[in-house]
PDB file of N, H, CA, C and O in Angstrom:
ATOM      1  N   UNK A   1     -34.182-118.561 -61.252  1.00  0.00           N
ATOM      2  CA  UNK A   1     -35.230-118.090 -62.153  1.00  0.00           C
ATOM      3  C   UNK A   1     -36.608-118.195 -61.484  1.00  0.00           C
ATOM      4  O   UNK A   1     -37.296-117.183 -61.350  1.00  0.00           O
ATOM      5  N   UNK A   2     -37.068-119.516 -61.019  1.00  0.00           N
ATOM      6  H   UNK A   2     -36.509-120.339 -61.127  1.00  0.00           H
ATOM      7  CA  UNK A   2     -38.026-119.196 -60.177  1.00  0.00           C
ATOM      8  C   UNK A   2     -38.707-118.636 -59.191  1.00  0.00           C
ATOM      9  O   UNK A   2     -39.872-118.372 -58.894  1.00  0.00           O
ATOM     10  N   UNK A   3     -37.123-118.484 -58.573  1.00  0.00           N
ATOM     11  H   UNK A   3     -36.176-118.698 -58.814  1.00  0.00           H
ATOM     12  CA  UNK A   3     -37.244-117.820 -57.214  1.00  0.00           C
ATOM     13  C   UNK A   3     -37.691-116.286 -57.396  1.00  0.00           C
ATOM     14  O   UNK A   3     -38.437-115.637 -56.664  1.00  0.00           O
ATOM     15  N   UNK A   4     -36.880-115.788 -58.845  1.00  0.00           N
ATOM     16  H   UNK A   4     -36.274-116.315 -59.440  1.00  0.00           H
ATOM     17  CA  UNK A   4     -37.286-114.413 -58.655  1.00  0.00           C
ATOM     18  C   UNK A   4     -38.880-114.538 -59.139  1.00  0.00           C
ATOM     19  O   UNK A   4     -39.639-113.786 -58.527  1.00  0.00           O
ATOM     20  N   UNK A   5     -39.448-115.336 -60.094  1.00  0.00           N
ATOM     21  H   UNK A   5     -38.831-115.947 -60.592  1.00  0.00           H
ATOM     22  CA  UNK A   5     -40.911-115.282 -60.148  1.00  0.00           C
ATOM     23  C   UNK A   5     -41.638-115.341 -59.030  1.00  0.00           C
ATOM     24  O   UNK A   5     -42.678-114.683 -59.013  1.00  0.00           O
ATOM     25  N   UNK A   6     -41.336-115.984 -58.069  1.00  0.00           N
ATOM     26  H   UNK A   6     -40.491-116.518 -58.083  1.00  0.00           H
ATOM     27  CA  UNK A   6     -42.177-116.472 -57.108  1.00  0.00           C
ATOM     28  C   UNK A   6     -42.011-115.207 -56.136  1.00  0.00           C
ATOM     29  O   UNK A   6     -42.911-114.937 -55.341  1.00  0.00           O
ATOM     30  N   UNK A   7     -40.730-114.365 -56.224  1.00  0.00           N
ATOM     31  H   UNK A   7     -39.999-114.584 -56.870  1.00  0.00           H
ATOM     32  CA  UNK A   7     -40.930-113.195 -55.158  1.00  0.00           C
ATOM     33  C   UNK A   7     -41.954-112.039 -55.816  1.00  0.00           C
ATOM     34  O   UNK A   7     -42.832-111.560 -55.099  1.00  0.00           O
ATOM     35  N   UNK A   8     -41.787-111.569 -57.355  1.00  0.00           N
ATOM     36  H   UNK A   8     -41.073-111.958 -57.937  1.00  0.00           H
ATOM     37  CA  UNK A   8     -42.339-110.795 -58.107  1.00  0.00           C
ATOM     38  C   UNK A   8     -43.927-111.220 -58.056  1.00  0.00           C
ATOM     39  O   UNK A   8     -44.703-110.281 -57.875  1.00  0.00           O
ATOM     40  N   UNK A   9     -44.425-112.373 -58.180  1.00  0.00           N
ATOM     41  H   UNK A   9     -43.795-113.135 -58.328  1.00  0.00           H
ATOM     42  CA  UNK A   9     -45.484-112.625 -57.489  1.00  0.00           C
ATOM     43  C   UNK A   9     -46.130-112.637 -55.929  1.00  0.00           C
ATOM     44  O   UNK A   9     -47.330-112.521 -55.680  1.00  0.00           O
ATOM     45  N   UNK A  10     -45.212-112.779 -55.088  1.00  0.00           N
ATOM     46  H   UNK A  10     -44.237-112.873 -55.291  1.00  0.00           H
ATOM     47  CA  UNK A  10     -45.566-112.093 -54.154  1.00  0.00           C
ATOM     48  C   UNK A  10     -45.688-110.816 -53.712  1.00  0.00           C
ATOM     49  O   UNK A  10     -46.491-110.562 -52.814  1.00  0.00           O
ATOM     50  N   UNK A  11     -44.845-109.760 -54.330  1.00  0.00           N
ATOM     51  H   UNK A  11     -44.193-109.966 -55.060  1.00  0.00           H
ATOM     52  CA  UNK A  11     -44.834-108.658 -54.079  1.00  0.00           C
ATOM     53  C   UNK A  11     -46.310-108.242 -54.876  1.00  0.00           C
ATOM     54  O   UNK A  11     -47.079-107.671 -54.102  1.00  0.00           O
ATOM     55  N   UNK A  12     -46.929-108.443 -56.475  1.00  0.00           N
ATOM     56  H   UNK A  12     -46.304-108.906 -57.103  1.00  0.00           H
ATOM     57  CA  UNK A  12     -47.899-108.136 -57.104  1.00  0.00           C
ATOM     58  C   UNK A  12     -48.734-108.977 -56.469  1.00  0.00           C
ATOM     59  O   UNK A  12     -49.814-108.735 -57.009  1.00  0.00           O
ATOM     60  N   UNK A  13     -48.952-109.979 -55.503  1.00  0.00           N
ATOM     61  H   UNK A  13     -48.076-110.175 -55.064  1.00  0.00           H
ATOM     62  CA  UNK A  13     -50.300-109.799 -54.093  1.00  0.00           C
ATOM     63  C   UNK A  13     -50.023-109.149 -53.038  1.00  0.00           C
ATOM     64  O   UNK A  13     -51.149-108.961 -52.578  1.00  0.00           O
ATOM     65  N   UNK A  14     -49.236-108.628 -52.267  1.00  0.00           N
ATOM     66  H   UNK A  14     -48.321-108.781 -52.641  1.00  0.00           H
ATOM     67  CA  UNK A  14     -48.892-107.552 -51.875  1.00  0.00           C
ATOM     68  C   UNK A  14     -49.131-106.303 -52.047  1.00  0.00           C
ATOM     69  O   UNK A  14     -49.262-105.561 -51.074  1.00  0.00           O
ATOM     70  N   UNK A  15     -49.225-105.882 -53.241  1.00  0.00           N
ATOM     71  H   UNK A  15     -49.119-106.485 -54.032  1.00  0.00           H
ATOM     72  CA  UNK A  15     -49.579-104.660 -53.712  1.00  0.00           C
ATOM     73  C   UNK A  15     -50.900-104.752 -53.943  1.00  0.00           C
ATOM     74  O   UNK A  15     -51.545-103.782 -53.545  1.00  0.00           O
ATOM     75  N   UNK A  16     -51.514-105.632 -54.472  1.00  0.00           N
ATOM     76  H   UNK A  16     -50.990-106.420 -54.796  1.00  0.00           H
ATOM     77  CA  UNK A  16     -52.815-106.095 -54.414  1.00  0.00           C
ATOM     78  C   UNK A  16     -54.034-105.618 -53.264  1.00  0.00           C
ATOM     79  O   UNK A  16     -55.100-105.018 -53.125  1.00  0.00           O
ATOM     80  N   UNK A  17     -52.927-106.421 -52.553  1.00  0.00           N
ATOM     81  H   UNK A  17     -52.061-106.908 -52.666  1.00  0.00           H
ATOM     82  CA  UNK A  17     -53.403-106.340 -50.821  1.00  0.00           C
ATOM     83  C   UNK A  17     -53.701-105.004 -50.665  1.00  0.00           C
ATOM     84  O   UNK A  17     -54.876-104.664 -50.526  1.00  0.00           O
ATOM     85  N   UNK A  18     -52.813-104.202 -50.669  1.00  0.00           N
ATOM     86  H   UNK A  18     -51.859-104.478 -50.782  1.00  0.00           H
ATOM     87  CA  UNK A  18     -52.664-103.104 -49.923  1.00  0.00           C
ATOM     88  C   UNK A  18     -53.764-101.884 -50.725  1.00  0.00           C
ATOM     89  O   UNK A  18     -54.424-100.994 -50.190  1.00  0.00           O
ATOM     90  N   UNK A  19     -53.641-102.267 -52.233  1.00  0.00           N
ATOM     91  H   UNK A  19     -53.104-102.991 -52.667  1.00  0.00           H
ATOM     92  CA  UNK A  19     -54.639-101.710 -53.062  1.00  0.00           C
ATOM     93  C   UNK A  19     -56.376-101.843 -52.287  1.00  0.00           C
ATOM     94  O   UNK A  19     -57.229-100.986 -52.060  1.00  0.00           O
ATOM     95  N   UNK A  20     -56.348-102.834 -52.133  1.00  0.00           N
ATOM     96  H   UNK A  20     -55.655-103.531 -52.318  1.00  0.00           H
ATOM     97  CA  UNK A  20     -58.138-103.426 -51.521  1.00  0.00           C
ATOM     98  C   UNK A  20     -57.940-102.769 -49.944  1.00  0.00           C
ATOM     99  O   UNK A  20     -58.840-102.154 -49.371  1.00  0.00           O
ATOM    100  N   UNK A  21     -56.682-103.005 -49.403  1.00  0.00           N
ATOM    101  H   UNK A  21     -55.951-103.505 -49.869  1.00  0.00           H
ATOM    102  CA  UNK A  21     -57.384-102.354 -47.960  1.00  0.00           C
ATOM    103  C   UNK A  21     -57.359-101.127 -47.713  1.00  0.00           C
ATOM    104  O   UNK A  21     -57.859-100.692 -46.675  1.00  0.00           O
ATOM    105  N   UNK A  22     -56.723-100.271 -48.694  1.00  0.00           N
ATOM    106  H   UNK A  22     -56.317-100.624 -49.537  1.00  0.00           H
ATOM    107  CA  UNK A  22     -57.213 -98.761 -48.735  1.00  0.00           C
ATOM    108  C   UNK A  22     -58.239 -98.336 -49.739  1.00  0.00           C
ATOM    109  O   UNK A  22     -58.147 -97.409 -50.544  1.00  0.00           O
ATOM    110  N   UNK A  23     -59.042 -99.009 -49.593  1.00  0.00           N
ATOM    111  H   UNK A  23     -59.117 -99.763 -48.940  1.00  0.00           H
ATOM    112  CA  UNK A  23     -60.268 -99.219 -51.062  1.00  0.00           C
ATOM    113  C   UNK A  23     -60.883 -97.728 -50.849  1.00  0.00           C
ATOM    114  O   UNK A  23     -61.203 -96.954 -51.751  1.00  0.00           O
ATOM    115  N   UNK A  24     -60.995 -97.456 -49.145  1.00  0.00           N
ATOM    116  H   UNK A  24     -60.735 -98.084 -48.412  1.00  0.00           H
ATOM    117  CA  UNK A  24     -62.195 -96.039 -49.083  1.00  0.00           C
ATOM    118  C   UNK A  24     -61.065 -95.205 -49.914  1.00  0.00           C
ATOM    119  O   UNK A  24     -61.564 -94.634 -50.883  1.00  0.00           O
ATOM    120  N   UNK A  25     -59.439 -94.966 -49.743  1.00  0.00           N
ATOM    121  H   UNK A  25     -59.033 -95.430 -48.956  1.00  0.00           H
ATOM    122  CA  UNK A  25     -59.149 -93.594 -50.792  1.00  0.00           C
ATOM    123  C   UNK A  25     -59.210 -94.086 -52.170  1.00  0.00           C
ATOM    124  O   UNK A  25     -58.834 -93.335 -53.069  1.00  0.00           O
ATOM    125  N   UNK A  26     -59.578 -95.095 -52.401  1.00  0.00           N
ATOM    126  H   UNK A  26     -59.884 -95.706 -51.670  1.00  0.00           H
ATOM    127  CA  UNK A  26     -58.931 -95.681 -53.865  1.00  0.00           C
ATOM    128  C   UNK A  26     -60.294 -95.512 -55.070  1.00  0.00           C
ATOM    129  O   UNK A  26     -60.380 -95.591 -56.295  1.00  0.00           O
ATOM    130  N   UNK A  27     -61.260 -95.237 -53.910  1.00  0.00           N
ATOM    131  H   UNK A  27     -61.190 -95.173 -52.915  1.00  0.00           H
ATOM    132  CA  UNK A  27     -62.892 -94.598 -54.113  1.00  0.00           C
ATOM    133  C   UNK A  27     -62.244 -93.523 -54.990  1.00  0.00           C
ATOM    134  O   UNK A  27     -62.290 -93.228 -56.184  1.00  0.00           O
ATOM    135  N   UNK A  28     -61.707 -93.125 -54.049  1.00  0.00           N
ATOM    136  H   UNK A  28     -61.670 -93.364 -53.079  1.00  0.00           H
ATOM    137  CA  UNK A  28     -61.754 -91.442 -54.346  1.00  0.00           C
ATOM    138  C   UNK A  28     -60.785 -91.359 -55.900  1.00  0.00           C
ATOM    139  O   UNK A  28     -60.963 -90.504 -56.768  1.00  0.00           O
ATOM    140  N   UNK A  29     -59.985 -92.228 -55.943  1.00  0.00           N
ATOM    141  H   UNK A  29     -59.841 -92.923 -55.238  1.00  0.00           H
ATOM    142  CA  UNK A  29     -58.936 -91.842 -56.842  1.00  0.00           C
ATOM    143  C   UNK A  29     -58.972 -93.072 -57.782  1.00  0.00           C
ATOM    144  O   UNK A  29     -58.053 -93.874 -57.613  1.00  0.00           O
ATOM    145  N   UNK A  30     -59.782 -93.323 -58.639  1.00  0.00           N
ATOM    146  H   UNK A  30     -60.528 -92.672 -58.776  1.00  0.00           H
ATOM    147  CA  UNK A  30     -60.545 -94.659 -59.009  1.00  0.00           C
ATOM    148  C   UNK A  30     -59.671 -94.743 -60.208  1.00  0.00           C
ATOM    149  O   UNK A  30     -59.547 -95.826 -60.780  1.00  0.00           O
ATOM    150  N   UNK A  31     -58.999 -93.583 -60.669  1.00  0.00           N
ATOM    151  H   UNK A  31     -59.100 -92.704 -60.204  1.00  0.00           H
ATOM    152  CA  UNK A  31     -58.165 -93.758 -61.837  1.00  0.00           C
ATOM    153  C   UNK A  31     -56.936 -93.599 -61.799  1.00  0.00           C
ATOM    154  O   UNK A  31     -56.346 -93.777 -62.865  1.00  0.00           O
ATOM    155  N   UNK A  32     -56.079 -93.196 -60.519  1.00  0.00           N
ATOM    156  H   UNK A  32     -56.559 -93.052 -59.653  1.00  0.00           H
ATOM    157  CA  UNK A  32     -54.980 -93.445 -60.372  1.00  0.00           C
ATOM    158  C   UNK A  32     -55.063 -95.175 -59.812  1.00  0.00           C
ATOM    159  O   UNK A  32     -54.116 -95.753 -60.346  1.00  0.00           O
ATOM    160  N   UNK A  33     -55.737 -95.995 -59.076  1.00  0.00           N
ATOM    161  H   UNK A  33     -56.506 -95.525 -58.643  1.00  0.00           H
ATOM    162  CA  UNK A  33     -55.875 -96.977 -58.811  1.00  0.00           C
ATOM    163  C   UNK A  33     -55.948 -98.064 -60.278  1.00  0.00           C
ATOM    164  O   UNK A  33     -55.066 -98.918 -60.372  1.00  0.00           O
ATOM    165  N   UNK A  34     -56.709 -97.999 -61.053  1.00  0.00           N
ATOM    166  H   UNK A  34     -57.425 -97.306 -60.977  1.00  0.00           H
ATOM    167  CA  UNK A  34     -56.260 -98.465 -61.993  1.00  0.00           C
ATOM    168  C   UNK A  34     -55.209 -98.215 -62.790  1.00  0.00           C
ATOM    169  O   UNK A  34     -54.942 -99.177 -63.510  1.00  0.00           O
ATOM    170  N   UNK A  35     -54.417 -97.150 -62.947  1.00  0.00           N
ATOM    171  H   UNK A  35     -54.634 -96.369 -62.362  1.00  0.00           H
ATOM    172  CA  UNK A  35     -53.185 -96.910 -63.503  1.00  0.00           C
ATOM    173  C   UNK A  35     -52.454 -97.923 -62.501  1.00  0.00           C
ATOM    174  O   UNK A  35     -52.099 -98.984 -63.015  1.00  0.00           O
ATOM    175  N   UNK A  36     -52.100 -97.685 -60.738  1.00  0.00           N
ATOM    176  H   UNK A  36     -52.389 -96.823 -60.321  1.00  0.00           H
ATOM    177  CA  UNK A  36     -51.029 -98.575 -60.603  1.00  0.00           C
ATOM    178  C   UNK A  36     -51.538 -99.928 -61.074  1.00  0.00           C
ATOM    179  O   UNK A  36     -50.739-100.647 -61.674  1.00  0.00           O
ATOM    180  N   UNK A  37     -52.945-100.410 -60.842  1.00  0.00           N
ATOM    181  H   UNK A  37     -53.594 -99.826 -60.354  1.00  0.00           H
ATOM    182  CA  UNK A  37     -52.269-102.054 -61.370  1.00  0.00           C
ATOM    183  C   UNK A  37     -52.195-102.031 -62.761  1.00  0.00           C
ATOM    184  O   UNK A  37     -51.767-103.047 -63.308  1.00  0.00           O
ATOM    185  N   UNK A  38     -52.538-101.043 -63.471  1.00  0.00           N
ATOM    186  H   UNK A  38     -52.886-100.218 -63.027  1.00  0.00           H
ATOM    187  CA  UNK A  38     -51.919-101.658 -65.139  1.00  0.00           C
ATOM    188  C   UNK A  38     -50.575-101.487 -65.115  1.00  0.00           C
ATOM    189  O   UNK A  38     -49.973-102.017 -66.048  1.00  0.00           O
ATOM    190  N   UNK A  39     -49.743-100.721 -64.073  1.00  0.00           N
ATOM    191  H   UNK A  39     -50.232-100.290 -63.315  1.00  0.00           H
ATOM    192  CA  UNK A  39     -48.515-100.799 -64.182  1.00  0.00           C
ATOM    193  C   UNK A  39     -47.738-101.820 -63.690  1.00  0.00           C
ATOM    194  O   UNK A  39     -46.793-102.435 -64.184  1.00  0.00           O
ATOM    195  N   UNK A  40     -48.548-101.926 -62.156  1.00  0.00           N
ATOM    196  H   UNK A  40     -49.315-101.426 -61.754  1.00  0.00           H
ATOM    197  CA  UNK A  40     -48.362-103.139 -61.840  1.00  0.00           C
ATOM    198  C   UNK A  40     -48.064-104.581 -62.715  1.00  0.00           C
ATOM    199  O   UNK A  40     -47.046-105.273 -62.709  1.00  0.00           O
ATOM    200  N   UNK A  41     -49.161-104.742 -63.361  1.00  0.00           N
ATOM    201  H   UNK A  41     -49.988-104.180 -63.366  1.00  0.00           H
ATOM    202  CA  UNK A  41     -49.062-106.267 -64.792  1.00  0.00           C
ATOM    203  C   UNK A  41     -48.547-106.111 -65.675  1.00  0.00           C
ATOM    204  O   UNK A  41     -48.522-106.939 -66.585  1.00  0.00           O
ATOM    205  N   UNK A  42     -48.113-105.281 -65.694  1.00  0.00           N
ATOM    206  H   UNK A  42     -48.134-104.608 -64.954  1.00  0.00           H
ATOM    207  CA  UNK A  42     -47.156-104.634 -67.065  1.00  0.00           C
ATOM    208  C   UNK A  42     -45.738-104.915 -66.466  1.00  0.00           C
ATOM    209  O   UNK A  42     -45.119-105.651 -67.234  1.00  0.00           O
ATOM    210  N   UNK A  43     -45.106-104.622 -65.496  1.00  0.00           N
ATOM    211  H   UNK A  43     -45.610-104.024 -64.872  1.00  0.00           H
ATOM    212  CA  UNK A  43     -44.002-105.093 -64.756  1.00  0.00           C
ATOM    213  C   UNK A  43     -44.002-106.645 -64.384  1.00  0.00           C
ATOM    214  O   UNK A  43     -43.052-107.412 -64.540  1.00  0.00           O
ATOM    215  N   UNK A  44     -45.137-106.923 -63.910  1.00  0.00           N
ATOM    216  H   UNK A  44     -45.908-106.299 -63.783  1.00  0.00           H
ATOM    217  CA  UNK A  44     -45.402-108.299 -63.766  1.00  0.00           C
ATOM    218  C   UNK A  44     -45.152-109.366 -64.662  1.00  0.00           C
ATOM    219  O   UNK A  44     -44.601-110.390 -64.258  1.00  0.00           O
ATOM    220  N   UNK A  45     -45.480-109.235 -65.760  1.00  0.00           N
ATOM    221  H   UNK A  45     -45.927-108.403 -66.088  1.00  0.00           H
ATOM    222  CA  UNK A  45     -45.459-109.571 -67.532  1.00  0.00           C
ATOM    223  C   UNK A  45     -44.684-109.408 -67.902  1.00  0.00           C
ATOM    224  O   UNK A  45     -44.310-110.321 -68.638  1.00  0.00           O
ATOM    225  N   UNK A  46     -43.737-108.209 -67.793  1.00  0.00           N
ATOM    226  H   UNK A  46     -44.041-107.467 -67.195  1.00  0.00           H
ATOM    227  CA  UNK A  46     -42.311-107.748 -68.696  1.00  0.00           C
ATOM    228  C   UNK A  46     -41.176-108.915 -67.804  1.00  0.00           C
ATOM    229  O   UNK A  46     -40.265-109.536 -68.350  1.00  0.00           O
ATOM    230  N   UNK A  47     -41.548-108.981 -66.298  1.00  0.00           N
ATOM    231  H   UNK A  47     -42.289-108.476 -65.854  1.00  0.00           H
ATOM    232  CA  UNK A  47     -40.407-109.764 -65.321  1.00  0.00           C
ATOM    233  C   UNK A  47     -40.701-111.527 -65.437  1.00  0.00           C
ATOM    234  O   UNK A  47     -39.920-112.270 -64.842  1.00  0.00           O
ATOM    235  N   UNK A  48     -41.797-112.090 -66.188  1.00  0.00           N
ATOM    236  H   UNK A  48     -42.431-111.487 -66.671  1.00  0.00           H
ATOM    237  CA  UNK A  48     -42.134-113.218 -66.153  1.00  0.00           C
ATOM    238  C   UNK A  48     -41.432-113.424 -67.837  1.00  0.00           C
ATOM    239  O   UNK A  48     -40.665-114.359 -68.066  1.00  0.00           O
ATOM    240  N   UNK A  49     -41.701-112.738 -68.571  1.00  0.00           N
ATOM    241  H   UNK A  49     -42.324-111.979 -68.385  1.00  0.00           H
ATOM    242  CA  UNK A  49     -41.377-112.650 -69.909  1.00  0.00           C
ATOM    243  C   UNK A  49     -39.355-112.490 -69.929  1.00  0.00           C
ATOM    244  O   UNK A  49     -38.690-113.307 -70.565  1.00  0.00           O
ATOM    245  N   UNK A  50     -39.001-111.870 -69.506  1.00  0.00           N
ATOM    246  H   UNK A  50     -39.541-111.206 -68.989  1.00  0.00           H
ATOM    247  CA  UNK A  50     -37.531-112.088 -69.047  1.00  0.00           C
ATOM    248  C   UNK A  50     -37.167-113.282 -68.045  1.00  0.00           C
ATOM    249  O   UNK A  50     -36.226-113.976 -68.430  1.00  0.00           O
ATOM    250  N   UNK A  51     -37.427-113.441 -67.501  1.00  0.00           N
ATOM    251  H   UNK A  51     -38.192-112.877 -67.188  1.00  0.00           H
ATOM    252  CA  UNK A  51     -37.011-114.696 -66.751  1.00  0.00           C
ATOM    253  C   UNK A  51     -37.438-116.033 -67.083  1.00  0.00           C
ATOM    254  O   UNK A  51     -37.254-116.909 -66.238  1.00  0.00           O
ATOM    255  N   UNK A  52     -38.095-116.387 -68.420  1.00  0.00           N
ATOM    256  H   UNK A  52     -38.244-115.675 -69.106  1.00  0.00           H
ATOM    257  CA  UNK A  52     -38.425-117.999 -69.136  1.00  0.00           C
ATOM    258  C   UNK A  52     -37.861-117.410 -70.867  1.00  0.00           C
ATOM    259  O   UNK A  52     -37.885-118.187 -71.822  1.00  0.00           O
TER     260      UNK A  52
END
């Protein structure tokens, strides 16, 4: 159970990551960028909420 939290959290800083270091296109596309991370925490939340 933890283990999968602790990978699902790594992968959502991971994605994180990768969100901030393409920041110049993410300029450009400022609202698909916020769509993935609300999808992002929404998966994040639904997989923490199933696994306790």
């Amino acid at each position: 159970m933890n283990e999968l939290a602790q990978a699902t959290t790594l992968l959502f800083i991971l994605a994180t990551s990768k969100l901030q270091h393409h920041r110049e296109t993410t300029i450009l596309l400022g609202r698909r960028r916020i769509l993935q991370v609300a999808v992002w925490l929404f998966c994040f939340i639904m997989i923490l909420l199933i696994t306790y």
